[in-house]
């Protein structure tokens, strides 16, 4: 058991932040936590508590001497999770408990509430930050949960949402007051996409044909990403542009069904499955257009990365995507499930090199103006600083 740290002064030592997450797979919330652990080393002492599943990021964190806790949450409501989270809090002694997504917030806030009811518990309670990254589709919230929120939400010292769409869902679905929620947009580092290989070189490294139009789609192969619509849209594209290809980066539970659909549509030879990739900049360098067909989306890091790589975007106009992609300027949008509309947009851009370049440059400019990773990180760090100074962080 780690010796408890003196929490009387947060100015003379690194701020201590314990992140509570579903998994440690490669995704937006998880990557944010790792990036801040690396970029703010010396100013932040970071630990991660994973409820449901470890992933490749767990080994990366441990290699950096970042503590990783795993509570192995079972199905349904498991109130025993609060004891495990409390033990992690007692060992790591965080100033801030940063809960990513609603379920980690539920267990984190319930833990903090129960600690406050125990003798001396208030002196050990970290301030709680709740960040909502995205929402389920369909977004259904029971009356019982909204009632529970009246007890749990006051445990949060601060609440952030990754886009205005997500903020509105918290207000409408969870009953959280709008003035309690700050929007902190996701961000990317454009320097990761400088000096990329030529499209031909990138395609060769990925085992793709070096000539012809190429559409890329990056994302986990699961229902909400709606890869079947992407495949149906691309089947229409191939009728207009027989040399066109599409490459999917990612894997997931729907992979077998998607492969079967590509064969059924007769486009199997035009579809390339790249699997899970750690070289996303290289994948984007290979493409002409980025496609996203999600049924629901918050503030997609994949779209921001495509824009940082100078790719125009064709996507569904759902969730926070219209906040990310300026329709007609940095990309083209279509309704959810509209494979005909998405196909028409793809054909338009694949046939117009000048428009693609103009939209790609406009997307890169928008990233620099609004969606820099450094800006996002600095805002979260300032929130941590503010919360660590609150009287009730380790108050009486």
mmCIF file of C-alpha atoms in Angstrom:
data_model
loop_
_atom_site.group_PDB
_atom_site.id
_atom_site.type_symbol
_atom_site.label_atom_id
_atom_site.label_comp_id
_atom_site.label_asym_id
_atom_site.label_seq_id
_atom_site.Cartn_x
_atom_site.Cartn_y
_atom_site.Cartn_z
ATOM 1 C CA UNK A 1 0.000 0.000 0.000
ATOM 2 C CA UNK A 2 1.421 3.369 -1.021
ATOM 3 C CA UNK A 3 2.141 5.877 1.747
ATOM 4 C CA UNK A 4 -0.471 8.628 1.815
ATOM 5 C CA UNK A 5 0.624 11.966 0.435
ATOM 6 C CA UNK A 6 0.377 15.254 2.269
ATOM 7 C CA UNK A 7 -2.525 17.061 0.669
ATOM 8 C CA UNK A 8 -2.089 20.297 2.589
ATOM 9 C CA UNK A 9 -0.335 22.025 -0.325
ATOM 10 C CA UNK A 10 -0.969 21.329 -3.998
ATOM 11 C CA UNK A 11 1.434 24.080 -5.104
ATOM 12 C CA UNK A 12 4.658 22.361 -3.920
ATOM 13 C CA UNK A 13 4.009 18.990 -5.578
ATOM 14 C CA UNK A 14 2.399 17.585 -8.725
ATOM 15 C CA UNK A 15 -1.385 17.563 -8.773
ATOM 16 C CA UNK A 16 -2.676 14.029 -8.312
ATOM 17 C CA UNK A 17 -5.421 12.877 -10.699
ATOM 18 C CA UNK A 18 -7.094 9.468 -10.678
ATOM 19 C CA UNK A 19 -8.964 8.788 -13.939
ATOM 20 C CA UNK A 20 -11.941 6.419 -13.847
ATOM 21 C CA UNK A 21 -12.710 4.824 -17.223
ATOM 22 C CA UNK A 22 -14.523 1.874 -18.761
ATOM 23 C CA UNK A 23 -11.445 0.419 -20.497
ATOM 24 C CA UNK A 24 -7.869 1.149 -21.452
ATOM 25 C CA UNK A 25 -8.371 0.497 -25.145
ATOM 26 C CA UNK A 26 -7.267 3.094 -27.700
ATOM 27 C CA UNK A 27 -10.123 5.599 -27.730
ATOM 28 C CA UNK A 28 -10.673 9.303 -27.130
ATOM 29 C CA UNK A 29 -11.027 9.440 -23.336
ATOM 30 C CA UNK A 30 -8.250 6.938 -22.778
ATOM 31 C CA UNK A 31 -5.880 8.692 -25.170
ATOM 32 C CA UNK A 32 -6.550 12.033 -23.460
ATOM 33 C CA UNK A 33 -5.513 10.542 -20.150
ATOM 34 C CA UNK A 34 -2.301 9.022 -21.553
ATOM 35 C CA UNK A 35 -1.334 12.202 -23.398
ATOM 36 C CA UNK A 36 -1.742 14.315 -20.272
ATOM 37 C CA UNK A 37 0.194 11.805 -18.194
ATOM 38 C CA UNK A 38 3.091 12.158 -20.646
ATOM 39 C CA UNK A 39 2.829 15.846 -21.506
ATOM 40 C CA UNK A 40 2.312 17.067 -17.947
ATOM 41 C CA UNK A 41 4.773 14.759 -16.205
ATOM 42 C CA UNK A 42 6.206 16.719 -13.299
ATOM 43 C CA UNK A 43 3.063 18.824 -12.976
ATOM 44 C CA UNK A 44 0.605 15.899 -12.821
ATOM 45 C CA UNK A 45 0.827 12.578 -11.019
ATOM 46 C CA UNK A 46 -1.592 10.305 -12.854
ATOM 47 C CA UNK A 47 -3.300 6.991 -12.108
ATOM 48 C CA UNK A 48 -5.977 5.087 -14.008
ATOM 49 C CA UNK A 49 -8.827 3.007 -12.643
ATOM 50 C CA UNK A 50 -10.452 0.752 -15.228
ATOM 51 C CA UNK A 51 -13.908 -0.715 -14.560
ATOM 52 C CA UNK A 52 -14.555 -3.157 -17.378
ATOM 53 C CA UNK A 53 -11.574 -4.184 -19.475
ATOM 54 C CA UNK A 54 -7.856 -3.591 -19.666
ATOM 55 C CA UNK A 55 -6.281 -2.877 -23.019
ATOM 56 C CA UNK A 56 -2.969 -2.012 -24.668
ATOM 57 C CA UNK A 57 -2.780 1.351 -22.932
ATOM 58 C CA UNK A 58 -2.502 -0.397 -19.561
ATOM 59 C CA UNK A 59 0.956 -1.713 -20.439
ATOM 60 C CA UNK A 60 2.016 1.697 -21.760
ATOM 61 C CA UNK A 61 0.938 3.362 -18.527
ATOM 62 C CA UNK A 62 2.693 0.809 -16.334
ATOM 63 C CA UNK A 63 5.865 1.268 -18.373
ATOM 64 C CA UNK A 64 5.692 4.947 -17.374
ATOM 65 C CA UNK A 65 5.198 3.989 -13.695
ATOM 66 C CA UNK A 66 1.579 5.152 -13.818
ATOM 67 C CA UNK A 67 -0.516 3.074 -11.361
ATOM 68 C CA UNK A 68 -3.319 1.092 -13.005
ATOM 69 C CA UNK A 69 -6.237 -0.262 -10.970
ATOM 70 C CA UNK A 70 -8.711 -2.774 -12.414
ATOM 71 C CA UNK A 71 -12.012 -3.415 -10.610
ATOM 72 C CA UNK A 72 -13.537 -6.055 -12.970
ATOM 73 C CA UNK A 73 -17.086 -4.747 -12.964
ATOM 74 C CA UNK A 74 -19.736 -7.401 -13.513
ATOM 75 C CA UNK A 75 -23.076 -7.103 -15.330
ATOM 76 C CA UNK A 76 -25.796 -4.893 -13.900
ATOM 77 C CA UNK A 77 -25.415 -2.527 -10.984
ATOM 78 C CA UNK A 78 -22.537 -3.628 -8.772
ATOM 79 C CA UNK A 79 -22.404 -1.547 -5.614
ATOM 80 C CA UNK A 80 -19.280 -3.398 -4.499
ATOM 81 C CA UNK A 81 -17.394 -1.272 -7.019
ATOM 82 C CA UNK A 82 -17.498 1.633 -4.590
ATOM 83 C CA UNK A 83 -15.329 -0.226 -2.064
ATOM 84 C CA UNK A 84 -12.716 -0.936 -4.756
ATOM 85 C CA UNK A 85 -12.704 2.677 -5.918
ATOM 86 C CA UNK A 86 -12.473 3.856 -2.316
ATOM 87 C CA UNK A 87 -9.428 1.615 -1.784
ATOM 88 C CA UNK A 88 -7.748 3.072 -4.878
ATOM 89 C CA UNK A 89 -8.475 6.577 -3.600
ATOM 90 C CA UNK A 90 -7.013 5.700 -0.203
ATOM 91 C CA UNK A 91 -3.847 4.336 -1.829
ATOM 92 C CA UNK A 92 -3.245 6.969 -4.510
ATOM 93 C CA UNK A 93 -4.673 9.969 -2.597
ATOM 94 C CA UNK A 94 -5.802 11.982 -5.624
ATOM 95 C CA UNK A 95 -6.704 15.648 -5.550
ATOM 96 C CA UNK A 96 -9.121 15.064 -8.433
ATOM 97 C CA UNK A 97 -11.189 12.050 -9.427
ATOM 98 C CA UNK A 98 -11.737 12.470 -13.183
ATOM 99 C CA UNK A 99 -14.630 10.261 -14.302
ATOM 100 C CA UNK A 100 -14.978 9.712 -18.041
ATOM 101 C CA UNK A 101 -18.501 8.822 -19.285
ATOM 102 C CA UNK A 102 -21.648 8.314 -17.260
ATOM 103 C CA UNK A 103 -21.079 4.856 -15.735
ATOM 104 C CA UNK A 104 -17.642 5.766 -14.299
ATOM 105 C CA UNK A 105 -19.262 8.974 -13.023
ATOM 106 C CA UNK A 106 -22.074 6.957 -11.413
ATOM 107 C CA UNK A 107 -19.657 4.766 -9.480
ATOM 108 C CA UNK A 108 -17.205 7.579 -8.768
ATOM 109 C CA UNK A 109 -19.843 9.936 -7.399
ATOM 110 C CA UNK A 110 -21.503 7.155 -5.394
ATOM 111 C CA UNK A 111 -18.107 6.318 -3.893
ATOM 112 C CA UNK A 112 -17.517 9.948 -2.979
ATOM 113 C CA UNK A 113 -20.993 10.201 -1.439
ATOM 114 C CA UNK A 114 -20.459 7.101 0.677
ATOM 115 C CA UNK A 115 -17.021 8.315 1.780
ATOM 116 C CA UNK A 116 -18.624 11.529 3.007
ATOM 117 C CA UNK A 117 -20.990 9.528 5.190
ATOM 118 C CA UNK A 118 -18.184 7.596 6.880
ATOM 119 C CA UNK A 119 -16.280 8.853 9.954
ATOM 120 C CA UNK A 120 -13.434 11.039 8.734
ATOM 121 C CA UNK A 121 -14.405 10.364 5.126
ATOM 122 C CA UNK A 122 -14.772 13.990 4.142
ATOM 123 C CA UNK A 123 -11.092 14.591 4.828
ATOM 124 C CA UNK A 124 -10.126 12.011 2.193
ATOM 125 C CA UNK A 125 -12.534 12.927 -0.604
ATOM 126 C CA UNK A 126 -11.067 14.178 -3.873
ATOM 127 C CA UNK A 127 -12.914 16.727 -5.970
ATOM 128 C CA UNK A 128 -14.849 15.003 -8.748
ATOM 129 C CA UNK A 129 -14.715 16.030 -12.413
ATOM 130 C CA UNK A 130 -17.244 14.387 -14.751
ATOM 131 C CA UNK A 131 -16.517 14.469 -18.486
ATOM 132 C CA UNK A 132 -19.134 13.189 -20.927
ATOM 133 C CA UNK A 133 -17.440 12.131 -24.160
ATOM 134 C CA UNK A 134 -20.392 10.667 -26.048
ATOM 135 C CA UNK A 135 -23.861 9.198 -25.757
ATOM 136 C CA UNK A 136 -25.434 5.831 -26.502
ATOM 137 C CA UNK A 137 -27.671 5.486 -29.530
ATOM 138 C CA UNK A 138 -30.588 5.443 -29.059
ATOM 139 C CA UNK A 139 -30.152 7.741 -26.065
ATOM 140 C CA UNK A 140 -32.611 6.368 -23.522
ATOM 141 C CA UNK A 141 -32.522 7.426 -19.865
ATOM 142 C CA UNK A 142 -34.929 6.063 -17.269
ATOM 143 C CA UNK A 143 -36.808 8.185 -14.760
ATOM 144 C CA UNK A 144 -35.061 6.238 -12.001
ATOM 145 C CA UNK A 145 -31.671 7.337 -13.300
ATOM 146 C CA UNK A 146 -32.746 10.975 -13.529
ATOM 147 C CA UNK A 147 -33.955 10.759 -9.945
ATOM 148 C CA UNK A 148 -30.622 9.252 -8.874
ATOM 149 C CA UNK A 149 -28.841 12.096 -10.640
ATOM 150 C CA UNK A 150 -30.385 14.543 -8.159
ATOM 151 C CA UNK A 151 -28.279 12.856 -5.492
ATOM 152 C CA UNK A 152 -25.136 12.106 -7.523
ATOM 153 C CA UNK A 153 -24.689 15.224 -9.672
ATOM 154 C CA UNK A 154 -24.055 17.479 -6.623
ATOM 155 C CA UNK A 155 -20.986 15.304 -5.942
ATOM 156 C CA UNK A 156 -19.387 16.689 -9.123
ATOM 157 C CA UNK A 157 -17.370 19.840 -8.541
ATOM 158 C CA UNK A 158 -17.198 20.413 -12.296
ATOM 159 C CA UNK A 159 -18.787 18.885 -15.419
ATOM 160 C CA UNK A 160 -17.481 19.067 -18.968
ATOM 161 C CA UNK A 161 -18.809 17.882 -22.325
ATOM 162 C CA UNK A 162 -16.748 17.425 -25.474
ATOM 163 C CA UNK A 163 -19.168 19.371 -27.689
ATOM 164 C CA UNK A 164 -22.373 21.368 -27.551
ATOM 165 C CA UNK A 165 -24.399 18.367 -28.718
ATOM 166 C CA UNK A 166 -23.196 16.322 -25.753
ATOM 167 C CA UNK A 167 -23.860 19.221 -23.408
ATOM 168 C CA UNK A 168 -27.459 19.415 -24.620
ATOM 169 C CA UNK A 169 -27.920 15.663 -24.104
ATOM 170 C CA UNK A 170 -26.780 16.015 -20.493
ATOM 171 C CA UNK A 171 -29.341 18.757 -19.995
ATOM 172 C CA UNK A 172 -32.238 17.040 -21.775
ATOM 173 C CA UNK A 173 -31.586 13.421 -20.818
ATOM 174 C CA UNK A 174 -29.841 13.585 -17.442
ATOM 175 C CA UNK A 175 -31.564 16.678 -16.053
ATOM 176 C CA UNK A 176 -28.302 18.515 -15.366
ATOM 177 C CA UNK A 177 -28.517 22.304 -15.323
ATOM 178 C CA UNK A 178 -26.987 23.843 -18.441
ATOM 179 C CA UNK A 179 -24.939 26.361 -16.469
ATOM 180 C CA UNK A 180 -23.147 23.517 -14.683
ATOM 181 C CA UNK A 181 -21.652 22.137 -17.903
ATOM 182 C CA UNK A 182 -18.607 23.531 -19.698
ATOM 183 C CA UNK A 183 -17.826 22.519 -23.295
ATOM 184 C CA UNK A 184 -14.179 21.537 -23.753
ATOM 185 C CA UNK A 185 -13.702 20.427 -27.343
ATOM 186 C CA UNK A 186 -11.437 17.527 -28.176
ATOM 187 C CA UNK A 187 -8.223 18.446 -29.910
ATOM 188 C CA UNK A 188 -5.409 16.960 -31.965
ATOM 189 C CA UNK A 189 -1.755 17.773 -32.544
ATOM 190 C CA UNK A 190 -1.345 18.873 -36.183
ATOM 191 C CA UNK A 191 2.415 18.298 -36.015
ATOM 192 C CA UNK A 192 1.729 14.536 -36.060
ATOM 193 C CA UNK A 193 0.467 14.989 -39.612
ATOM 194 C CA UNK A 194 3.343 17.039 -40.979
ATOM 195 C CA UNK A 195 5.811 15.451 -43.372
ATOM 196 C CA UNK A 196 3.509 12.562 -44.231
ATOM 197 C CA UNK A 197 4.528 10.208 -47.048
ATOM 198 C CA UNK A 198 3.030 10.648 -50.483
ATOM 199 C CA UNK A 199 -0.310 8.893 -51.071
ATOM 200 C CA UNK A 200 1.428 6.306 -53.257
ATOM 201 C CA UNK A 201 4.108 5.593 -50.642
ATOM 202 C CA UNK A 202 1.547 5.373 -47.836
ATOM 203 C CA UNK A 203 -0.614 3.009 -49.867
ATOM 204 C CA UNK A 204 2.334 0.801 -50.708
ATOM 205 C CA UNK A 205 3.247 0.534 -47.023
ATOM 206 C CA UNK A 206 -0.328 -0.570 -46.276
ATOM 207 C CA UNK A 207 -0.483 -3.085 -49.095
ATOM 208 C CA UNK A 208 -3.034 -1.022 -51.047
ATOM 209 C CA UNK A 209 -3.171 -0.291 -54.784
ATOM 210 C CA UNK A 210 -1.072 2.817 -55.416
ATOM 211 C CA UNK A 211 -3.311 4.237 -58.152
ATOM 212 C CA UNK A 212 -6.991 5.210 -58.259
ATOM 213 C CA UNK A 213 -9.317 7.045 -55.854
ATOM 214 C CA UNK A 214 -9.182 5.885 -52.233
ATOM 215 C CA UNK A 215 -11.719 6.497 -49.463
ATOM 216 C CA UNK A 216 -10.650 5.779 -45.867
ATOM 217 C CA UNK A 217 -12.815 5.189 -42.824
ATOM 218 C CA UNK A 218 -11.320 4.959 -39.318
ATOM 219 C CA UNK A 219 -13.365 3.529 -36.470
ATOM 220 C CA UNK A 220 -14.339 0.464 -34.495
ATOM 221 C CA UNK A 221 -16.504 -1.987 -36.419
ATOM 222 C CA UNK A 222 -19.602 -1.817 -34.244
ATOM 223 C CA UNK A 223 -23.238 -0.894 -34.718
ATOM 224 C CA UNK A 224 -23.185 2.816 -33.927
ATOM 225 C CA UNK A 225 -20.534 3.434 -36.605
ATOM 226 C CA UNK A 226 -22.908 1.964 -39.242
ATOM 227 C CA UNK A 227 -20.362 0.405 -41.577
ATOM 228 C CA UNK A 228 -23.174 -1.270 -43.573
ATOM 229 C CA UNK A 229 -24.245 2.178 -44.789
ATOM 230 C CA UNK A 230 -20.628 2.900 -45.726
ATOM 231 C CA UNK A 231 -20.490 -0.299 -47.773
ATOM 232 C CA UNK A 232 -23.804 0.380 -49.496
ATOM 233 C CA UNK A 233 -22.696 3.917 -50.286
ATOM 234 C CA UNK A 234 -19.419 2.651 -51.686
ATOM 235 C CA UNK A 235 -21.174 0.089 -53.852
ATOM 236 C CA UNK A 236 -22.867 3.081 -55.510
ATOM 237 C CA UNK A 237 -19.515 4.852 -55.876
ATOM 238 C CA UNK A 238 -17.968 1.880 -57.664
ATOM 239 C CA UNK A 239 -20.724 2.000 -60.278
ATOM 240 C CA UNK A 240 -19.611 5.539 -61.124
ATOM 241 C CA UNK A 241 -15.887 5.103 -60.477
ATOM 242 C CA UNK A 242 -14.912 1.435 -60.992
ATOM 243 C CA UNK A 243 -11.271 2.047 -59.983
ATOM 244 C CA UNK A 244 -12.224 3.447 -56.572
ATOM 245 C CA UNK A 245 -11.227 1.613 -53.387
ATOM 246 C CA UNK A 246 -12.186 1.935 -49.728
ATOM 247 C CA UNK A 247 -9.988 1.030 -46.745
ATOM 248 C CA UNK A 248 -11.376 0.461 -43.247
ATOM 249 C CA UNK A 249 -8.999 0.952 -40.312
ATOM 250 C CA UNK A 250 -10.283 -0.687 -37.128
ATOM 251 C CA UNK A 251 -11.722 -3.929 -35.927
ATOM 252 C CA UNK A 252 -14.647 -4.929 -33.766
ATOM 253 C CA UNK A 253 -17.615 -7.262 -33.309
ATOM 254 C CA UNK A 254 -19.237 -6.440 -36.680
ATOM 255 C CA UNK A 255 -16.234 -7.278 -38.822
ATOM 256 C CA UNK A 256 -17.478 -10.674 -40.045
ATOM 257 C CA UNK A 257 -20.916 -9.294 -40.928
ATOM 258 C CA UNK A 258 -19.352 -6.367 -42.792
ATOM 259 C CA UNK A 259 -17.083 -8.643 -44.797
ATOM 260 C CA UNK A 260 -20.076 -10.777 -45.711
ATOM 261 C CA UNK A 261 -22.009 -7.685 -46.807
ATOM 262 C CA UNK A 262 -19.160 -6.505 -49.036
ATOM 263 C CA UNK A 263 -19.240 -9.869 -50.787
ATOM 264 C CA UNK A 264 -23.027 -9.734 -51.090
ATOM 265 C CA UNK A 265 -22.784 -6.279 -52.681
ATOM 266 C CA UNK A 266 -20.194 -7.528 -55.151
ATOM 267 C CA UNK A 267 -17.500 -5.060 -54.049
ATOM 268 C CA UNK A 268 -15.268 -7.435 -52.098
ATOM 269 C CA UNK A 269 -12.285 -6.746 -54.379
ATOM 270 C CA UNK A 270 -12.663 -2.991 -53.853
ATOM 271 C CA UNK A 271 -12.713 -3.147 -50.038
ATOM 272 C CA UNK A 272 -9.591 -3.389 -47.865
ATOM 273 C CA UNK A 273 -9.660 -4.269 -44.154
ATOM 274 C CA UNK A 274 -6.619 -2.838 -42.390
ATOM 275 C CA UNK A 275 -7.494 -3.944 -38.855
ATOM 276 C CA UNK A 276 -6.612 -1.963 -35.738
ATOM 277 C CA UNK A 277 -3.855 0.528 -36.527
ATOM 278 C CA UNK A 278 -1.377 2.507 -34.466
ATOM 279 C CA UNK A 279 -0.230 4.408 -37.599
ATOM 280 C CA UNK A 280 -3.383 6.443 -38.283
ATOM 281 C CA UNK A 281 -1.445 9.348 -39.872
ATOM 282 C CA UNK A 282 -0.087 6.915 -42.454
ATOM 283 C CA UNK A 283 -3.580 5.572 -43.150
ATOM 284 C CA UNK A 284 -4.900 9.095 -43.666
ATOM 285 C CA UNK A 285 -1.947 9.999 -45.897
ATOM 286 C CA UNK A 286 -3.034 7.186 -48.220
ATOM 287 C CA UNK A 287 -6.569 8.512 -48.689
ATOM 288 C CA UNK A 288 -8.316 11.082 -50.831
ATOM 289 C CA UNK A 289 -11.453 11.456 -48.671
ATOM 290 C CA UNK A 290 -12.352 10.494 -45.099
ATOM 291 C CA UNK A 291 -15.773 8.837 -44.663
ATOM 292 C CA UNK A 292 -17.770 8.612 -41.420
ATOM 293 C CA UNK A 293 -21.243 7.032 -41.395
ATOM 294 C CA UNK A 294 -22.027 7.045 -37.670
ATOM 295 C CA UNK A 295 -25.592 6.846 -36.402
ATOM 296 C CA UNK A 296 -24.516 8.997 -33.472
ATOM 297 C CA UNK A 297 -21.274 10.782 -32.721
ATOM 298 C CA UNK A 298 -20.034 13.386 -30.261
ATOM 299 C CA UNK A 299 -16.784 15.170 -31.113
ATOM 300 C CA UNK A 300 -14.904 12.610 -33.159
ATOM 301 C CA UNK A 301 -11.125 12.595 -32.799
ATOM 302 C CA UNK A 302 -10.952 10.522 -36.006
ATOM 303 C CA UNK A 303 -12.557 13.381 -37.939
ATOM 304 C CA UNK A 304 -10.194 15.900 -36.361
ATOM 305 C CA UNK A 305 -7.232 13.736 -37.348
ATOM 306 C CA UNK A 306 -8.485 13.539 -40.929
ATOM 307 C CA UNK A 307 -8.813 17.329 -41.036
ATOM 308 C CA UNK A 308 -5.324 17.718 -39.548
ATOM 309 C CA UNK A 309 -4.043 15.466 -42.340
ATOM 310 C CA UNK A 310 -5.654 17.740 -44.910
ATOM 311 C CA UNK A 311 -8.426 15.368 -45.990
ATOM 312 C CA UNK A 312 -11.928 16.544 -46.852
ATOM 313 C CA UNK A 313 -14.686 14.722 -44.999
ATOM 314 C CA UNK A 314 -17.927 13.059 -46.081
ATOM 315 C CA UNK A 315 -20.040 12.238 -43.027
ATOM 316 C CA UNK A 316 -23.483 11.917 -41.526
ATOM 317 C CA UNK A 317 -24.944 15.085 -40.024
ATOM 318 C CA UNK A 318 -25.468 13.612 -36.559
ATOM 319 C CA UNK A 319 -24.541 14.624 -33.025
ATOM 320 C CA UNK A 320 -21.516 16.874 -32.857
ATOM 321 C CA UNK A 321 -20.346 16.232 -36.426
ATOM 322 C CA UNK A 322 -21.810 19.520 -37.744
ATOM 323 C CA UNK A 323 -19.804 21.295 -35.015
ATOM 324 C CA UNK A 324 -16.671 19.636 -36.387
ATOM 325 C CA UNK A 325 -17.269 19.606 -40.141
ATOM 326 C CA UNK A 326 -18.451 22.817 -41.815
ATOM 327 C CA UNK A 327 -20.794 21.509 -44.528
ATOM 328 C CA UNK A 328 -19.674 22.763 -47.928
ATOM 329 C CA UNK A 329 -16.413 24.171 -46.537
ATOM 330 C CA UNK A 330 -14.403 21.373 -44.909
ATOM 331 C CA UNK A 331 -16.585 18.492 -46.071
ATOM 332 C CA UNK A 332 -20.033 17.378 -47.152
ATOM 333 C CA UNK A 333 -22.761 16.030 -44.861
ATOM 334 C CA UNK A 334 -25.758 13.761 -45.446
ATOM 335 C CA UNK A 335 -28.549 12.403 -43.228
ATOM 336 C CA UNK A 336 -28.029 9.306 -41.081
ATOM 337 C CA UNK A 337 -28.333 6.102 -43.163
ATOM 338 C CA UNK A 338 -28.509 7.968 -46.496
ATOM 339 C CA UNK A 339 -26.193 5.786 -48.579
ATOM 340 C CA UNK A 340 -27.310 7.482 -51.818
ATOM 341 C CA UNK A 341 -26.520 10.945 -50.486
ATOM 342 C CA UNK A 342 -23.175 9.871 -49.048
ATOM 343 C CA UNK A 343 -22.266 8.174 -52.342
ATOM 344 C CA UNK A 344 -23.112 11.314 -54.314
ATOM 345 C CA UNK A 345 -20.859 13.384 -52.043
ATOM 346 C CA UNK A 346 -18.003 10.889 -52.406
ATOM 347 C CA UNK A 347 -18.259 10.856 -56.196
ATOM 348 C CA UNK A 348 -18.355 14.671 -56.277
ATOM 349 C CA UNK A 349 -15.142 14.991 -54.276
ATOM 350 C CA UNK A 350 -13.294 12.079 -55.878
ATOM 351 C CA UNK A 351 -13.866 13.690 -59.278
ATOM 352 C CA UNK A 352 -12.737 17.184 -58.224
ATOM 353 C CA UNK A 353 -9.082 17.424 -57.153
ATOM 354 C CA UNK A 354 -9.252 21.202 -56.709
ATOM 355 C CA UNK A 355 -12.272 21.079 -54.416
ATOM 356 C CA UNK A 356 -10.743 18.277 -52.360
ATOM 357 C CA UNK A 357 -7.565 20.269 -51.794
ATOM 358 C CA UNK A 358 -9.509 23.429 -50.915
ATOM 359 C CA UNK A 359 -11.692 21.597 -48.398
ATOM 360 C CA UNK A 360 -8.708 19.775 -46.946
ATOM 361 C CA UNK A 361 -6.852 23.044 -46.372
ATOM 362 C CA UNK A 362 -9.959 24.610 -44.823
ATOM 363 C CA UNK A 363 -10.218 21.641 -42.446
ATOM 364 C CA UNK A 364 -6.583 22.007 -41.377
ATOM 365 C CA UNK A 365 -7.150 25.710 -40.745
ATOM 366 C CA UNK A 366 -10.201 24.919 -38.607
ATOM 367 C CA UNK A 367 -8.159 22.487 -36.504
ATOM 368 C CA UNK A 368 -5.548 25.186 -35.834
ATOM 369 C CA UNK A 369 -8.229 27.752 -35.029
ATOM 370 C CA UNK A 370 -10.519 25.651 -32.802
ATOM 371 C CA UNK A 371 -9.342 22.114 -32.086
ATOM 372 C CA UNK A 372 -5.726 22.079 -30.910
ATOM 373 C CA UNK A 373 -4.797 19.353 -28.462
ATOM 374 C CA UNK A 374 -2.570 21.749 -26.510
ATOM 375 C CA UNK A 375 -5.549 24.029 -25.876
ATOM 376 C CA UNK A 376 -7.686 21.129 -24.654
ATOM 377 C CA UNK A 377 -4.930 19.828 -22.368
ATOM 378 C CA UNK A 378 -4.253 23.233 -20.860
ATOM 379 C CA UNK A 379 -7.924 23.749 -20.080
ATOM 380 C CA UNK A 380 -8.151 20.420 -18.262
ATOM 381 C CA UNK A 381 -4.993 21.226 -16.327
ATOM 382 C CA UNK A 382 -6.467 24.558 -15.220
ATOM 383 C CA UNK A 383 -9.630 22.762 -14.129
ATOM 384 C CA UNK A 384 -7.502 20.344 -12.079
ATOM 385 C CA UNK A 385 -5.703 23.283 -10.500
ATOM 386 C CA UNK A 386 -8.972 24.995 -9.615
ATOM 387 C CA UNK A 387 -10.537 21.850 -8.164
ATOM 388 C CA UNK A 388 -7.450 21.003 -6.122
ATOM 389 C CA UNK A 389 -7.767 24.367 -4.358
ATOM 390 C CA UNK A 390 -11.420 23.967 -3.448
ATOM 391 C CA UNK A 391 -12.058 23.908 0.286
ATOM 392 C CA UNK A 392 -14.050 20.686 0.031
ATOM 393 C CA UNK A 393 -11.349 18.738 -1.829
ATOM 394 C CA UNK A 394 -9.927 17.398 1.402
ATOM 395 C CA UNK A 395 -12.134 19.545 3.615
ATOM 396 C CA UNK A 396 -13.548 18.959 7.015
#
